[in-house]
Coordinates of C-alpha atoms and ligand atoms in Angstrom, one line a residue:
M1 CA -39.4 -45.3 -36.6
K2 CA -40.2 -48.8 -35.0
F3 CA -42.8 -49.4 -32.2
A4 CA -43.6 -52.3 -30.1
F5 CA -47.4 -52.4 -29.5
F6 CA -48.5 -54.3 -26.9
D7 CA -52.0 -56.0 -26.1
T8 CA -52.8 -55.5 -29.4
K9 CA -56.6 -56.5 -30.7
P10 CA -58.3 -57.0 -34.3
Y11 CA -60.1 -54.1 -34.1
D12 CA -56.3 -51.9 -33.1
K13 CA -54.9 -52.7 -36.2
P14 CA -56.5 -51.0 -39.4
S15 CA -56.0 -47.3 -38.3
F16 CA -52.7 -47.8 -36.8
D17 CA -51.7 -49.3 -39.8
R18 CA -53.6 -46.6 -42.1
Y19 CA -51.7 -43.5 -39.3
G20 CA -48.6 -45.4 -39.4
K21 CA -48.0 -45.9 -42.9
E22 CA -49.3 -42.1 -43.6
Y23 CA -46.8 -40.7 -41.0
G24 CA -44.0 -43.2 -41.7
V25 CA -44.3 -45.3 -37.9
S26 CA -43.8 -48.6 -38.5
F27 CA -45.8 -51.0 -35.1
K28 CA -44.6 -55.0 -34.3
Y29 CA -47.7 -56.0 -32.8
F30 CA -47.7 -58.1 -29.9
E31 CA -50.8 -60.2 -28.6
T32 CA -49.3 -60.5 -25.3
K33 CA -49.5 -57.2 -22.3
L34 CA -46.2 -55.5 -21.2
N35 CA -45.3 -56.9 -18.0
E36 CA -42.0 -57.8 -16.3
D37 CA -42.1 -61.1 -18.3
T38 CA -42.6 -59.7 -21.7
V39 CA -40.9 -56.5 -21.8
D40 CA -37.7 -57.7 -23.2
L41 CA -39.9 -58.0 -26.9
A42 CA -39.6 -54.2 -26.6
Q43 CA -36.0 -54.7 -27.4
G44 CA -34.4 -52.9 -30.6
Y45 CA -38.1 -50.9 -31.2
D46 CA -37.3 -46.7 -30.9
G47 CA -40.7 -47.0 -28.4
V48 CA -43.6 -48.8 -27.3
C49 CA -47.1 -48.4 -27.3
A50 CA -49.4 -49.6 -24.4
F51 CA -53.0 -49.8 -23.3
V52 CA -54.7 -49.7 -20.0
N53 CA -54.4 -53.5 -18.6
D54 CA -50.2 -53.6 -19.2
T55 CA -48.3 -53.0 -16.7
V56 CA -45.6 -50.4 -16.5
N57 CA -44.4 -50.6 -12.9
A58 CA -40.5 -49.7 -11.7
A59 CA -39.4 -53.0 -12.7
V60 CA -41.0 -52.5 -16.5
I61 CA -39.9 -49.1 -17.0
Q62 CA -36.2 -49.5 -15.7
R63 CA -36.1 -53.3 -18.3
L64 CA -37.4 -50.3 -20.8
A65 CA -34.7 -47.6 -19.7
E66 CA -32.1 -50.5 -20.1
L67 CA -33.2 -51.4 -23.5
G68 CA -32.6 -47.7 -24.5
I69 CA -36.6 -47.2 -25.1
K70 CA -37.6 -43.7 -24.7
V71 CA -40.7 -42.9 -25.1
L72 CA -44.1 -44.7 -24.0
A73 CA -47.0 -44.0 -26.3
L74 CA -50.1 -44.9 -24.4
R75 CA -53.2 -45.1 -26.4
C76 CA -55.5 -44.5 -24.1
A77 CA -56.3 -41.3 -21.4
G78 CA -55.7 -42.8 -18.2
F79 CA -52.1 -43.6 -16.9
N80 CA -53.0 -45.6 -13.7
N81 CA -50.9 -48.5 -14.8
V82 CA -48.1 -46.5 -14.8
D83 CA -45.6 -45.5 -12.1
M84 CA -45.2 -41.7 -13.3
K85 CA -42.9 -41.3 -10.4
Y86 CA -40.5 -43.8 -11.6
A87 CA -40.8 -43.2 -15.2
F88 CA -40.1 -39.5 -14.4
G89 CA -36.4 -38.7 -15.9
K90 CA -36.0 -42.6 -17.9
I91 CA -38.7 -42.3 -20.0
H92 CA -41.2 -40.0 -21.6
V93 CA -45.3 -40.8 -21.4
L94 CA -47.1 -39.7 -23.9
H95 CA -50.6 -40.4 -23.8
V96 CA -54.3 -39.3 -25.8
P97 CA -56.1 -36.8 -23.1
A98 CA -59.5 -36.8 -24.9
Y99 CA -60.7 -39.5 -28.3
S100 CA -64.2 -39.1 -27.7
P101 CA -66.0 -38.5 -24.4
Y102 CA -69.4 -39.6 -26.4
A103 CA -68.2 -42.7 -26.4
V104 CA -67.8 -43.1 -22.7
A105 CA -70.7 -41.3 -21.5
E106 CA -73.4 -42.7 -24.7
H107 CA -72.2 -46.1 -23.2
T108 CA -72.8 -45.2 -19.5
M109 CA -76.6 -43.8 -20.5
A110 CA -77.0 -47.2 -22.5
L111 CA -76.3 -49.0 -19.4
L112 CA -78.5 -47.0 -17.1
L113 CA -81.3 -47.4 -19.6
T114 CA -80.5 -51.3 -19.8
S115 CA -80.4 -51.8 -16.8
I116 CA -83.3 -49.5 -15.1
R117 CA -85.8 -50.7 -17.6
R118 CA -84.2 -54.3 -17.7
I119 CA -83.5 -54.9 -21.1
H120 CA -80.5 -57.4 -20.7
K121 CA -83.6 -59.5 -19.1
A122 CA -86.4 -58.5 -21.7
Y123 CA -83.7 -59.2 -24.8
I124 CA -83.4 -62.6 -23.4
R125 CA -87.0 -63.3 -22.6
S126 CA -88.1 -62.6 -26.2
R127 CA -85.6 -64.6 -27.7
D128 CA -87.1 -67.3 -26.1
F129 CA -90.6 -66.4 -27.1
N130 CA -91.0 -65.3 -23.6
F131 CA -93.2 -62.2 -23.7
S132 CA -94.6 -62.2 -19.9
L133 CA -93.6 -58.4 -18.6
S134 CA -93.6 -59.7 -15.1
G135 CA -90.4 -58.7 -13.1
L136 CA -89.5 -56.3 -16.2
T137 CA -91.2 -52.8 -14.4
G138 CA -88.5 -49.6 -14.3
F139 CA -88.6 -46.3 -13.6
D140 CA -88.7 -43.2 -15.2
L141 CA -85.3 -41.3 -15.5
H142 CA -87.0 -37.9 -15.6
G143 CA -87.1 -36.2 -12.3
K144 CA -84.6 -38.3 -10.6
T145 CA -81.5 -37.0 -9.4
V146 CA -77.8 -38.2 -10.6
G147 CA -74.8 -37.9 -8.9
V148 CA -71.7 -37.1 -11.6
I149 CA -68.1 -37.7 -9.4
G150 CA -65.6 -36.0 -12.0
T151 CA -67.0 -33.1 -14.3
G152 CA -63.8 -33.6 -16.7
R153 CA -64.9 -34.2 -20.7
I154 CA -66.8 -37.7 -20.3
G155 CA -68.4 -36.4 -17.2
R156 CA -69.6 -33.1 -18.5
V157 CA -70.7 -35.2 -21.7
F158 CA -73.4 -37.3 -19.4
I159 CA -74.3 -34.6 -17.6
E160 CA -75.8 -33.4 -20.8
I161 CA -77.1 -36.6 -22.1
C162 CA -78.9 -36.8 -18.4
R163 CA -80.3 -33.0 -18.4
G164 CA -81.5 -34.2 -22.2
F165 CA -83.9 -36.3 -19.6
G166 CA -84.9 -34.0 -17.5
M167 CA -82.7 -35.2 -14.8
K168 CA -81.4 -33.1 -11.8
V169 CA -78.0 -33.2 -11.4
L170 CA -75.4 -33.1 -8.4
A171 CA -71.9 -32.9 -9.1
Y172 CA -68.9 -33.3 -7.5
D173 CA -65.3 -32.5 -8.8
K174 CA -62.5 -31.8 -6.8
Y175 CA -61.5 -28.8 -9.5
P176 CA -64.8 -28.0 -10.2
A177 CA -65.5 -26.7 -13.6
K178 CA -66.5 -23.1 -14.5
G179 CA -70.0 -22.3 -15.7
L180 CA -71.3 -26.0 -15.1
D181 CA -73.4 -24.7 -11.8
N182 CA -76.6 -23.1 -13.0
G183 CA -77.8 -23.3 -9.6
D184 CA -80.5 -25.1 -10.2
T185 CA -80.5 -28.3 -12.5
V186 CA -76.9 -28.7 -12.5
R187 CA -75.1 -27.9 -8.8
Y188 CA -71.9 -28.8 -7.3
V189 CA -71.8 -30.3 -3.7
T190 CA -69.9 -31.7 -1.4
L191 CA -69.6 -35.6 -2.1
D192 CA -71.6 -36.7 1.2
E193 CA -74.3 -34.4 -0.3
L194 CA -74.0 -36.5 -3.6
L195 CA -73.8 -39.9 -2.3
A196 CA -76.5 -38.6 0.4
N197 CA -79.3 -37.6 -2.2
S198 CA -78.7 -39.3 -5.6
D199 CA -80.9 -41.6 -7.3
I200 CA -77.9 -42.5 -9.9
I201 CA -74.4 -42.2 -9.3
S202 CA -71.6 -41.9 -11.9
L203 CA -68.3 -42.2 -11.5
H204 CA -66.3 -39.9 -14.4
C205 CA -62.8 -38.9 -12.2
P206 CA -59.4 -40.6 -12.6
L207 CA -58.1 -43.3 -10.1
T208 CA -55.5 -42.1 -8.1
E209 CA -54.6 -42.3 -4.5
E210 CA -56.7 -40.0 -3.4
T211 CA -59.9 -41.8 -5.7
N212 CA -59.1 -45.4 -5.1
H213 CA -62.5 -46.9 -3.5
I214 CA -63.7 -43.1 -3.0
I215 CA -67.3 -45.7 -3.1
D216 CA -66.5 -47.8 -0.3
A217 CA -68.6 -49.1 2.5
D218 CA -68.7 -46.0 4.4
A219 CA -69.4 -44.0 1.1
I220 CA -72.5 -46.9 0.3
D221 CA -73.6 -46.1 3.5
K222 CA -74.5 -42.7 2.8
C223 CA -76.6 -43.2 -0.1
K224 CA -79.9 -43.2 -0.6
K225 CA -81.2 -46.6 -0.3
G226 CA -81.8 -48.4 -4.1
V227 CA -79.2 -45.8 -5.9
V228 CA -78.3 -47.0 -8.7
L229 CA -74.3 -47.1 -9.4
L230 CA -72.3 -46.9 -12.7
N231 CA -68.4 -47.0 -13.6
T232 CA -67.4 -46.3 -16.6
S233 CA -64.1 -44.9 -15.0
R234 CA -61.4 -47.4 -13.5
G235 CA -62.3 -50.5 -11.4
A236 CA -60.8 -49.6 -8.2
L237 CA -62.7 -46.0 -7.9
V238 CA -65.4 -48.9 -6.5
D239 CA -64.6 -51.5 -3.4
A240 CA -66.0 -54.5 -5.2
E241 CA -66.4 -56.2 -2.2
A242 CA -68.3 -53.7 -0.3
L243 CA -70.6 -53.6 -3.6
L244 CA -71.3 -56.8 -3.5
T245 CA -72.3 -56.3 -0.1
G246 CA -74.0 -53.4 -0.6
I247 CA -76.4 -55.4 -3.1
K248 CA -77.3 -58.5 -1.1
S249 CA -78.2 -55.7 1.7
R250 CA -80.4 -53.9 -1.0
K251 CA -78.7 -50.6 -0.3
I252 CA -77.7 -51.0 -4.0
G253 CA -80.7 -50.9 -6.1
A254 CA -78.4 -51.7 -9.4
A255 CA -74.6 -51.7 -10.5
C256 CA -73.7 -51.5 -14.3
L257 CA -69.9 -51.7 -14.4
D258 CA -67.8 -51.1 -17.3
V259 CA -65.0 -52.0 -15.3
Y260 CA -63.8 -54.0 -12.6
E261 CA -60.7 -53.4 -10.0
E262 CA -59.3 -57.0 -10.9
E263 CA -59.9 -56.7 -14.7
S264 CA -56.2 -56.6 -16.4
D265 CA -56.1 -60.5 -16.6
L266 CA -59.9 -61.1 -17.4
F267 CA -61.3 -58.2 -19.3
F268 CA -61.1 -58.0 -23.4
E269 CA -60.0 -61.9 -23.5
D270 CA -62.5 -64.8 -24.0
N271 CA -62.5 -66.8 -21.0
S272 CA -65.5 -68.7 -21.3
G273 CA -64.0 -71.9 -21.7
H274 CA -62.3 -71.4 -18.4
I275 CA -63.3 -71.5 -14.7
L276 CA -63.8 -67.9 -13.5
E277 CA -60.9 -67.7 -9.7
D278 CA -62.6 -64.0 -9.0
D279 CA -65.7 -65.1 -6.9
T280 CA -66.6 -61.5 -5.8
L281 CA -66.8 -60.9 -9.8
A282 CA -68.6 -64.1 -10.3
R283 CA -71.0 -63.6 -7.4
L284 CA -71.6 -59.5 -9.3
I285 CA -72.2 -60.9 -12.6
S286 CA -74.8 -63.6 -10.7
M287 CA -77.3 -61.0 -9.6
P288 CA -80.1 -59.9 -11.8
N289 CA -79.5 -56.0 -11.3
V290 CA -76.2 -56.1 -12.3
I291 CA -74.6 -55.3 -15.7
V292 CA -70.9 -55.7 -16.6
T293 CA -69.4 -55.1 -19.5
S294 CA -65.7 -55.6 -20.8
H295 CA -64.2 -52.5 -20.6
Q296 CA -65.8 -51.3 -23.9
A297 CA -67.4 -47.7 -23.1
F298 CA -64.4 -46.3 -25.1
L299 CA -64.9 -48.8 -28.0
T300 CA -66.5 -46.8 -31.0
E301 CA -65.3 -46.2 -34.2
E302 CA -64.4 -42.5 -34.2
A303 CA -62.8 -43.1 -30.7
L304 CA -60.7 -45.8 -32.6
E305 CA -59.5 -43.4 -35.5
N306 CA -58.8 -40.3 -33.1
I307 CA -57.2 -42.5 -30.8
A308 CA -54.7 -43.8 -34.0
E309 CA -54.5 -40.5 -34.6
T310 CA -53.1 -39.1 -32.1
T311 CA -51.2 -41.5 -31.1
V312 CA -49.1 -41.5 -34.3
K313 CA -49.0 -37.8 -33.9
N314 CA -47.6 -37.8 -30.7
I315 CA -45.0 -40.1 -31.7
V316 CA -43.5 -38.2 -34.7
G317 CA -43.8 -35.0 -32.8
F318 CA -42.4 -36.2 -30.2
F319 CA -39.4 -37.5 -32.1
E320 CA -39.1 -34.4 -34.3
T321 CA -39.4 -31.3 -31.3
N322 CA -38.3 -33.9 -28.9
Q323 CA -41.8 -32.1 -26.9
C324 CA -45.1 -33.3 -27.2
P325 CA -48.2 -31.6 -25.9
N326 CA -49.7 -34.5 -24.8
E327 CA -46.4 -35.6 -22.8
L328 CA -47.8 -36.6 -19.2
C329 CA -45.9 -35.2 -15.9
Y330 CA -45.6 -37.2 -12.7
R331 CA -45.7 -33.7 -10.8
C332 CA -49.0 -32.5 -11.9
G333 CA -50.1 -35.0 -13.7
E334 CA -51.3 -33.1 -16.9
A335 CA -49.2 -32.4 -19.3
E336 CA -51.6 -29.7 -20.7
D337 CA -51.1 -27.8 -17.4
C338 CA -47.6 -28.9 -16.8
K339 CA -45.8 -26.2 -14.4
D340 CA -43.0 -27.5 -15.8
G341 CA -43.0 -26.6 -19.6
K342 CA -41.2 -30.7 -20.1
C343 CA -41.6 -33.1 -17.8
F344 CA -38.0 -33.6 -17.8
Ligands
NAI401 P1 -60.9 -35.5 -17.2 O1 -59.5 -35.5 -17.2 O2 -61.4 -34.7 -18.6 O3 -62.1 -35.6 -16.4 C1 -61.8 -36.0 -15.3 C2 -62.2 -35.1 -14.1 O4 -62.0 -35.8 -12.7 C3 -61.4 -33.6 -13.9 O5 -62.5 -33.0 -14.0 C4 -60.8 -33.8 -12.5 O6 -61.0 -32.6 -11.5 C5 -61.7 -34.7 -11.7 N1 -60.7 -35.1 -10.6 C6 -59.7 -35.5 -10.5 N2 -59.4 -35.9 -9.1 C7 -60.7 -35.6 -8.5 C8 -61.1 -36.4 -7.2 N3 -60.0 -36.7 -6.2 N4 -62.6 -35.9 -6.8 C9 -63.3 -35.7 -7.9 N5 -63.2 -35.7 -9.1 C10 -61.5 -35.0 -9.5 O7 -61.1 -37.4 -17.4 P2 -62.3 -37.8 -18.5 O8 -61.6 -37.7 -20.5 O9 -63.4 -37.0 -18.3 O10 -62.0 -39.4 -18.2 C11 -62.4 -39.6 -17.1 C12 -62.1 -40.9 -16.9 O11 -62.7 -42.0 -17.8 C13 -60.3 -41.3 -17.0 O12 -59.2 -41.2 -16.1 C14 -60.5 -42.9 -16.9 O13 -59.8 -43.2 -16.2 C15 -62.0 -43.0 -17.6 N6 -62.3 -43.6 -19.0 C16 -62.6 -44.6 -19.5 C17 -62.6 -45.3 -20.5 C18 -63.5 -46.8 -20.5 O14 -63.5 -47.3 -22.0 N7 -64.5 -47.2 -20.1 C19 -62.4 -44.6 -21.6 C20 -61.9 -43.6 -21.2 C21 -61.9 -43.0 -20.5

């Protein structure tokens, strides 16, 4: 089997080559992202392998179908970049539901600690032999309340980490997890209660029509003054303009972002020699209390191994049996719980 692999980065190849060789799947690596201009590169391949910032809209899906491509293997969990409704009946969409919730949850805590203990400032100071502590005062996490929006795989690992720090957890999820609320240190509450009572808020829900801008100006208004906002999920969960306003007004004490609404043309690439066109991002990055990483939370050795293994097994399994437990269905969003048993 031959797959066209879009948006390739050097760290993708070793594990995909290894698992591909083991299971008989060869990958043609394209550095370019998948979009309407590049989709024809997929001609002659059995399928396409895409990542978070590839564009899989109706036009791309239509062209892939015309090229006879039956399978889109996402090497990620999120699928907000795929027009799932349009894909129905045209192309099978496989994904990697979980590869390391620890990678993302641990990065979220790394960002939080960096921010509130001013490690990013201290690091730069000490490299310049500036050993002054002025302006580096942080606060203890112990005893603070963290609001976790989305208590799936990553959200639950993050909750465990926070409990290790002696924090109280307020959780919000459209589908609360059984057994998580202990009536004391971890409690499910409404979104408004979470916003009003959390010192720190961390986003771990998927990006859907419902969660788009779940943190907007209204939500920020409802937050405690000085709240620390963490987003390692998807950029468009947060209205970036509203976030900037919240930071300028001092309502938001700090923000740590691994994702950004308009990241697709910027993140994962070296733009250091270019003029940044996005004024909102530039202004956010200029703030002393904002930390931005470039969609890096997933990037651990363990996660890369698991992504490659699951993606290759998804492909092989699908071509052997015409089914895959990790196929996504637009009707229910998740193959594992697919009420139809198969997507089409
Ligand atoms: P998951 O599917 O295990 O958990 C998502 C949770 O969000 C579920 O409990 C679900 O019920 C909840 N949810 C769905 N709709 C909601 C709504 N409207 N309001 C509140 N909660 C809602 O997903 P997982 O593995 O925990 O991943 C979470 C997100 O993290 C992914 O959707 C993806 O966007 C992001 N992610 C980011 C990565 C990075 O490198 N920064 C890497 C991997 C995932």
